Structure formats: C-alpha cells, structure tokens
Short mmCIF file of C-alpha atoms in Angstrom, two decimals:
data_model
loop_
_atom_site.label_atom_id
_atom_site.label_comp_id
_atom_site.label_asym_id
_atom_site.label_seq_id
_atom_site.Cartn_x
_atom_site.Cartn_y
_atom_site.Cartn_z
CA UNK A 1 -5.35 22.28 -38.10
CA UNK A 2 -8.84 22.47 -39.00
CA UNK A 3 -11.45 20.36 -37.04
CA UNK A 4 -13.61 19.35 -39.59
CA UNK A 5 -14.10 20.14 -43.59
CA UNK A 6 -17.10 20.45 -45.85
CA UNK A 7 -16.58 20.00 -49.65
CA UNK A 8 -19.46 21.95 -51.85
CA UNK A 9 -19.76 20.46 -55.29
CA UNK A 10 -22.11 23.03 -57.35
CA UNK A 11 -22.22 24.19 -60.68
CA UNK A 12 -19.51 27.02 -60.40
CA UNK A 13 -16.79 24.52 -59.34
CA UNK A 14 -15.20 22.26 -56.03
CA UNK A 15 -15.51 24.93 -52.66
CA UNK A 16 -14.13 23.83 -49.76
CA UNK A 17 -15.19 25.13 -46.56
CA UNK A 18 -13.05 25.03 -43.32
CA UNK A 19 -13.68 24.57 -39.91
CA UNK A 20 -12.44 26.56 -37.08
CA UNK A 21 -8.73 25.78 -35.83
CA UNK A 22 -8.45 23.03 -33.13
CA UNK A 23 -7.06 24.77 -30.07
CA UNK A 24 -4.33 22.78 -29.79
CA UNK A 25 -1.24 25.38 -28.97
CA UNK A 26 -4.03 26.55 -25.91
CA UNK A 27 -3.84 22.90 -24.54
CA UNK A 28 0.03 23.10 -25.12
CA UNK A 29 1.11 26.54 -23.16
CA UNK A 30 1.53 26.38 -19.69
CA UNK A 31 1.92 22.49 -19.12
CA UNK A 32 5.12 21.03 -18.48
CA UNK A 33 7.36 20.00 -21.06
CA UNK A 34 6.67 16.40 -20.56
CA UNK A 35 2.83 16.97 -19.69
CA UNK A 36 2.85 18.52 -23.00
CA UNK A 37 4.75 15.81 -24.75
CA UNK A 38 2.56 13.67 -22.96
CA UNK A 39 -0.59 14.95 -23.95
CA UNK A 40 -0.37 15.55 -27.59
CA UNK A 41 -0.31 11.76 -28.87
CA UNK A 42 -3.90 11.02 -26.85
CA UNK A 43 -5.82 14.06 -28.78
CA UNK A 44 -5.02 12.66 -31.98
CA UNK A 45 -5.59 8.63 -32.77
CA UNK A 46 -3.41 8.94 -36.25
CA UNK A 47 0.40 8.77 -36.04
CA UNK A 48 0.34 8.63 -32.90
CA UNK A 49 4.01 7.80 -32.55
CA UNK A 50 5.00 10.37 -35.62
CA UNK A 51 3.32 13.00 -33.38
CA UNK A 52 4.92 11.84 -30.20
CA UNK A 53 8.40 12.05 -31.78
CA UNK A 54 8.26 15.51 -32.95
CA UNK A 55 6.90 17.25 -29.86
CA UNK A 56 9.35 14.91 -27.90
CA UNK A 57 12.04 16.46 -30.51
CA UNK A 58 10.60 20.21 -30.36
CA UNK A 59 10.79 19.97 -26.42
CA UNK A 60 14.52 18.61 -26.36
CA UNK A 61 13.15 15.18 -24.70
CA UNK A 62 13.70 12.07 -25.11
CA UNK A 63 12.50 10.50 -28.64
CA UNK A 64 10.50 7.18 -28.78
CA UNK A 65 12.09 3.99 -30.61
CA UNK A 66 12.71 4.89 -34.34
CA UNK A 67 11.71 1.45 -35.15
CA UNK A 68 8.07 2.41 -34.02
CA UNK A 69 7.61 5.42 -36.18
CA UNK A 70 9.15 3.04 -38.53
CA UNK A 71 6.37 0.40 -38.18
CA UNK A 72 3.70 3.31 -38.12
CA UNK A 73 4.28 4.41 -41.18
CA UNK A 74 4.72 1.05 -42.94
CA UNK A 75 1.98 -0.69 -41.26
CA UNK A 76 -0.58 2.56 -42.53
CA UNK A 77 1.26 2.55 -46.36
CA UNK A 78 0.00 -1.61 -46.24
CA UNK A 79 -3.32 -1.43 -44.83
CA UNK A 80 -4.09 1.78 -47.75
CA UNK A 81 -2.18 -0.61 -50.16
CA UNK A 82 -3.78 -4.15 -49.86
CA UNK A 83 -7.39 -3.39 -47.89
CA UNK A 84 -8.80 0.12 -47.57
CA UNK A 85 -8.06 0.87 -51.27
CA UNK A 86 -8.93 -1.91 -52.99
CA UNK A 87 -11.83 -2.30 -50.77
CA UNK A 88 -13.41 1.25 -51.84
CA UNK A 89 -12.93 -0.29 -55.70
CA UNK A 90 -14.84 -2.85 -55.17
CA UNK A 91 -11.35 -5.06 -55.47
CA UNK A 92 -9.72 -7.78 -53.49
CA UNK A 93 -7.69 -7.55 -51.32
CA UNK A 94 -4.04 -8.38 -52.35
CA UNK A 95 -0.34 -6.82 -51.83
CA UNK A 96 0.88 -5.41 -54.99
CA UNK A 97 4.61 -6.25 -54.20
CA UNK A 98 7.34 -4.26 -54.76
CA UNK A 99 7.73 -1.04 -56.75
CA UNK A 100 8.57 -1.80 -60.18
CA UNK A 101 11.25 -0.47 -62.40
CA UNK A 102 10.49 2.40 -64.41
CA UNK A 103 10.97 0.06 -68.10
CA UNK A 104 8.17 -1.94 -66.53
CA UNK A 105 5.76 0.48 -64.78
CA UNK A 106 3.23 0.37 -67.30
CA UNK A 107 2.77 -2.92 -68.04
CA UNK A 108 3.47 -3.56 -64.01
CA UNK A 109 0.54 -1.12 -63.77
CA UNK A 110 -2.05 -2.67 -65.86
CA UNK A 111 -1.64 -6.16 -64.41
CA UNK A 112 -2.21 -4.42 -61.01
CA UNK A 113 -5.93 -4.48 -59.87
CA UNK A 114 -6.07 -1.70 -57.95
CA UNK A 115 -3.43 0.77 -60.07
CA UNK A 116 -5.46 -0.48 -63.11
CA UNK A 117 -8.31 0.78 -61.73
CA UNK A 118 -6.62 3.93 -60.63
CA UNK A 119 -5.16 4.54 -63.92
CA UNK A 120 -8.62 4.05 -65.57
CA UNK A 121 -10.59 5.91 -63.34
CA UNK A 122 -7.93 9.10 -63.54
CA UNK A 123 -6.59 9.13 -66.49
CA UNK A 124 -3.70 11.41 -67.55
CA UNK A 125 -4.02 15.18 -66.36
CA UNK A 126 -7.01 14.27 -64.04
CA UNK A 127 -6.40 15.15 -60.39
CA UNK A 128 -3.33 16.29 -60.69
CA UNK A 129 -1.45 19.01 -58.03
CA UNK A 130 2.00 20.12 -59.53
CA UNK A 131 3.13 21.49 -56.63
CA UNK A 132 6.80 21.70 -54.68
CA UNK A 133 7.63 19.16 -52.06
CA UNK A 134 7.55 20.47 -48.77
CA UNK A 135 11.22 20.65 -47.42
CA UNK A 136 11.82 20.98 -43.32
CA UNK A 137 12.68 24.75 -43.77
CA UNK A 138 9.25 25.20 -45.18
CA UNK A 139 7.08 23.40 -43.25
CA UNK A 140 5.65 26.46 -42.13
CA UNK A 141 6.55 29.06 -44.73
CA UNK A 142 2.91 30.37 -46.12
CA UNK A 143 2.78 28.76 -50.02
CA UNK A 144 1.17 25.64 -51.41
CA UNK A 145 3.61 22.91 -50.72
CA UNK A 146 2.86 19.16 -51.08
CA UNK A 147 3.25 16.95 -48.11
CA UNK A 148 2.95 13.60 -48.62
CA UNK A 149 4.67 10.06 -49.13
CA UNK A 150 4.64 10.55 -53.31
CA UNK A 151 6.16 13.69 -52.57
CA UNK A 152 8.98 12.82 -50.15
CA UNK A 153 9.30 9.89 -52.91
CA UNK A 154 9.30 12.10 -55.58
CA UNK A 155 12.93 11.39 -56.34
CA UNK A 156 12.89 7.45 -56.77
CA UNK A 157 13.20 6.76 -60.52
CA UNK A 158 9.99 5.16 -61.02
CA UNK A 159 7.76 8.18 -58.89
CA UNK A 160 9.33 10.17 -61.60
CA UNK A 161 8.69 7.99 -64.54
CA UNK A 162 4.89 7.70 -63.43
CA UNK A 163 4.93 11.67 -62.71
CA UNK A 164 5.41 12.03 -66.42
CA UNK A 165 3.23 9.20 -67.49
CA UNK A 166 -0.15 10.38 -65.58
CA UNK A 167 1.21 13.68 -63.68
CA UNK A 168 1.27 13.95 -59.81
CA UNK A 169 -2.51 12.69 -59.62
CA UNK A 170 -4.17 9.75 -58.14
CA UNK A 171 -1.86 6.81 -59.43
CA UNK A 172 1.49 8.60 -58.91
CA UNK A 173 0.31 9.11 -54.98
CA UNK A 174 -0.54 5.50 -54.68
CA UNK A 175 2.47 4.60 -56.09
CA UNK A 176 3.87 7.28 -53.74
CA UNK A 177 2.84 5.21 -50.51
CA UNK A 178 4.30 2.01 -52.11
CA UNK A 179 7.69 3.74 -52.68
CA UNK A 180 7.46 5.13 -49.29
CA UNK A 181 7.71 1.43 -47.60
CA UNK A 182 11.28 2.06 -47.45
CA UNK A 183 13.17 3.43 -44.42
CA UNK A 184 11.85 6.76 -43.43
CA UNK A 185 14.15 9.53 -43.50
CA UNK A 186 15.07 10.67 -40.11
CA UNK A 187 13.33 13.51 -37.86
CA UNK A 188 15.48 16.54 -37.91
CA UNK A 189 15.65 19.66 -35.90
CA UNK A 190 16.62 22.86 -37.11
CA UNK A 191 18.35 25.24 -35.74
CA UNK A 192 15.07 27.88 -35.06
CA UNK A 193 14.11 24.97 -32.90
CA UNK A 194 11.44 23.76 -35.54
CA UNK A 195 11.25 19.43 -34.91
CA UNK A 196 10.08 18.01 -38.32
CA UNK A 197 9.19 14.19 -38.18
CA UNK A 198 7.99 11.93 -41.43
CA UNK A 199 4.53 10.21 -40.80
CA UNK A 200 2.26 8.13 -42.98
CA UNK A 201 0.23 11.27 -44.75
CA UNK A 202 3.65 13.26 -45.47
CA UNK A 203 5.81 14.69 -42.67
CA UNK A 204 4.58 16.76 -39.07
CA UNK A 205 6.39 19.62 -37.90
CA UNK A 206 6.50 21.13 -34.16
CA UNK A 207 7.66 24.40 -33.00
CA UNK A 208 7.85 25.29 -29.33
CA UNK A 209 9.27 27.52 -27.05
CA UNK A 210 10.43 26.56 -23.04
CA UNK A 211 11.12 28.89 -20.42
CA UNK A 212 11.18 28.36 -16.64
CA UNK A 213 9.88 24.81 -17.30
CA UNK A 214 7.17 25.73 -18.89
CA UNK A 215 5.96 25.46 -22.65
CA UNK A 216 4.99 29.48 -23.87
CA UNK A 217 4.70 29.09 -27.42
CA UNK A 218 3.66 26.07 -29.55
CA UNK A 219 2.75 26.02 -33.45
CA UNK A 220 2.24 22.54 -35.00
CA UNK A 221 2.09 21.55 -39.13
CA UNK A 222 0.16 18.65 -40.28
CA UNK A 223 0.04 16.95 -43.86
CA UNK A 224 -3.38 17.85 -43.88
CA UNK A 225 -2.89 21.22 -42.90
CA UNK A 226 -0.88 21.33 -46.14
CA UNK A 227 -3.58 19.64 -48.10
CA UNK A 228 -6.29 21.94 -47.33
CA UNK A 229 -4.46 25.04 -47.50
CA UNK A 230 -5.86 27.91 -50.30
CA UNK A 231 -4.09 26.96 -53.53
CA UNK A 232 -2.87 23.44 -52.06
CA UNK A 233 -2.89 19.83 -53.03
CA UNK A 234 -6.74 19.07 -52.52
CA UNK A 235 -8.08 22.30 -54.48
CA UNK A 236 -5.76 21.89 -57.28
CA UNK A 237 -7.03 18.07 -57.62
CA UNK A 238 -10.39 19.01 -57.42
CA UNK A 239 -10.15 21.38 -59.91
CA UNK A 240 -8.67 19.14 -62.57
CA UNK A 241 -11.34 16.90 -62.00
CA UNK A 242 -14.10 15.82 -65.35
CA UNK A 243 -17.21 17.53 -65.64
CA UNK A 244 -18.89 14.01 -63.43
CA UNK A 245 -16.35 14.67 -61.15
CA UNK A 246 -18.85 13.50 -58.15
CA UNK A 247 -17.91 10.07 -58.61
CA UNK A 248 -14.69 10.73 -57.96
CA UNK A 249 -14.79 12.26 -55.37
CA UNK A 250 -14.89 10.20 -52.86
CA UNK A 251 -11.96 7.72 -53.75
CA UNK A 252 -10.23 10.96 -54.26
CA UNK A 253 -10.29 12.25 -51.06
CA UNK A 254 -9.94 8.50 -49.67
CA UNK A 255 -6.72 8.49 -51.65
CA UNK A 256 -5.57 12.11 -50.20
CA UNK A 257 -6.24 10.74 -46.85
CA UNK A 258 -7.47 13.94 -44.71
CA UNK A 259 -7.24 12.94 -41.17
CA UNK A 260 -10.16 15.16 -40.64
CA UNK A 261 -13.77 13.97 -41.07
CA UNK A 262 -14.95 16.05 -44.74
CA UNK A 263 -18.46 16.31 -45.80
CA UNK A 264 -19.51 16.29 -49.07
CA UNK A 265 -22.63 18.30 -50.21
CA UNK A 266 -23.82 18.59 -53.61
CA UNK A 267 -26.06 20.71 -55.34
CA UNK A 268 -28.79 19.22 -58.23
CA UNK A 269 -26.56 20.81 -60.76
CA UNK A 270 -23.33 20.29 -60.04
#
C-alpha cells in the first residue's frame, strides 16, 4: 500500500501521483508467527481489529472476538454517517435511520439532510466508478475491482435501486455504508492460504507463507490499495467529475475514505 498520495488537478484532467510502497512484507518476514500477528495491528491505527483478524487468519492463529470486528465496522459506518459527513456539509449532526425500501428511496432521500445534499451536489452520472465487486478469489488478481461497503452491499434491493437512480457515485456509496450496518459477512480462507477479512473501507486480504516457525513470504490487500489502483474506483470518479470539479473534490475523497493522507495541488487553470 502506498504511503502517501498527491492528487494534481490541472487543465488536462485529475493525475494522481503515488507514493512509494510501505515496507510492510520487510517488517513481516523473519518474525515469528505471532510477533508478526502481533505487530501488524500497531503500524496501522484504522481497523485495527479487521487487520488483526486476517493476519491472525493468514498465520493459522487464533482469531480475535467476531463481535469486535463487528463493532469496528459499525461503530466507523456511524461516526461517517451522523458526524464526519454531515460535518464536512456544513450539516448537523443526526442518524439517518434505517435503509429505506427501494418504493421510498427517493422521497426517503430528499428528506435526508445529508443524502439531499449528496444527491444535489452529484447529481446523476457524476462520480461514478462502474466497476466489479471485488470477490475473495480476486483480492489480488491485477484488474480494477471495487472494494468497499456499497460494493459488498451491492446486492440489497435498495443499493441496486439507487445504482440505477444516480449510478455507483457518491450517494449510492453513502448509502453503501448505511446498508453495510448489518452483520458482516464472515472472514474466509481459501484454500492458496489467502485470509480475506471485511473492514469498514471494503474488505483486507493477507497472504503468508510459514516455514520452520518463521513467516517467509507476506503480501497484504487493502481497500485503498484497490481505490488507487490505475483504472480503479478513485480515477474513474475523478474523471466523471464537472468541469468545477475542485469543489468536489474534497468531500469526494472524504466520501472514498483513503486511509492514506492525499494532497491536493491545483494548477491556476484547472
């Protein structure tokens, strides 16, 4: 995963620039199994428990309470939902309740502050990223995938009613991490070994090898990993942005939720 992202708004369209690689397998090889298992949850602060439970998983170890990751991923989808959001819109703070029915989702909608405001500010076709839902067997296949809550969602009946309504933009994702307050499906391991565990951006994936007690290969798949990638959720977004797209920006990318800092430099004529 990259360290750190800089997003160049200029005149010839959205470039996003990417930092060099954490070294996080180099921390990983040669520790212990449970030094590594250990270790992996303090260099991160997000999802902490998501991240404990698949390198737990990955290193055949004991898993953490599922209630935990459980209360994780809630507890993130709520504080999005009622403060950060609405906050960044210049809203109050309030809990929109539960998902509505799909009969009711517009009019649900526009008596919604903050989807209101989401709906106005990105209308249909605006910030949109048609892409597949990543699946555990392709967490770490090389193509644009989408990894997130909207997209593990994408199923529910009202996700797809609002997918149709506004297209996979900045209201169906919102309404994504709503949907998502239901019970997390549960971490699975495949049979290559590959530990893939849902968190609150979209789902983390661990693959690791043991051998004489020691860890000798490690490869690890974040949502954001997915986000950033060439051809992935954040560039196609960007690039169905309007023409005074720097406005948007920023609740964009607040609403995409990159769990790596992103700078934001734009040029006089962009």
């Amino acid at each position: 995963m990259s360290g750190a992202l800089t997003l160049r708004l200029g005149p010839e369209g959205p470039r996003l620039l990417r930092g060099p690689d954490l070294p996080v397998a180099a921390l990983m090889i040669g520790r212990s199994p449970q030094a590594a298992a250990d270790l992996l949850p303090r260099l991160f602060n997000l999802c902490p428990m998501a991240q404990a439970t698949a390198v737990r998983l990955a290193l055949d170890l004991p898993l953490p309470d599922p209630a935990e990751l459980a209360a994780e991923i809630a507890r993130e989808h709520r504080q999005k939902l009622t403060l950060l959001w609405p906050r960044l819109l210049d809203l109050p703070a309030a809990d929109p309740g539960p998902l509505p029915a799909p009969a009711d989702l517009t009019g649900w909608v526009a008596r919604q502050p903050l989807f209101s405001a989401l709906a106005r500010l990105f209308p249909p076709g605006t910030a949109v990223a048609g892409l597949p839902a990543v699946t555990p067997e392709t967490m770490f296949a090389p193509v644009p995938c989408d990894n997130s809550p909207a997209a593990r969602r994408q199923d529910h009946p009202t996700l797809a009613a609002a997918a149709r309504l506004w297209g996979r933009g900045p209201l169906w994702r919102a309404l994504g991490r709503l949907a998502d307050l239901a019970p997390p499906p549960p971490p699975v391991r495949l049979a290559c070994g590959t530990a893939v565990v849902p968190a609150a951006r979209g789902s983390y994936a661990v693959r690791a090898r043991v051998e004489e007690d020691r860890v000798t290969t490690f490869a690890r798949m974040t949502p954001t990993d997915h986000l950033i990638a060439p051809g992935g959720v954040l560039e196609r977004s960007l690039a169905t942005l309007p023409a005074d797209r720097g406005r948007l920006v920023p609740i964009l990318l607040a609403l995409l939720d990159p769990c790596v800092p992103v700078t934001v430099e734009e040029s006089a004529h962009a």
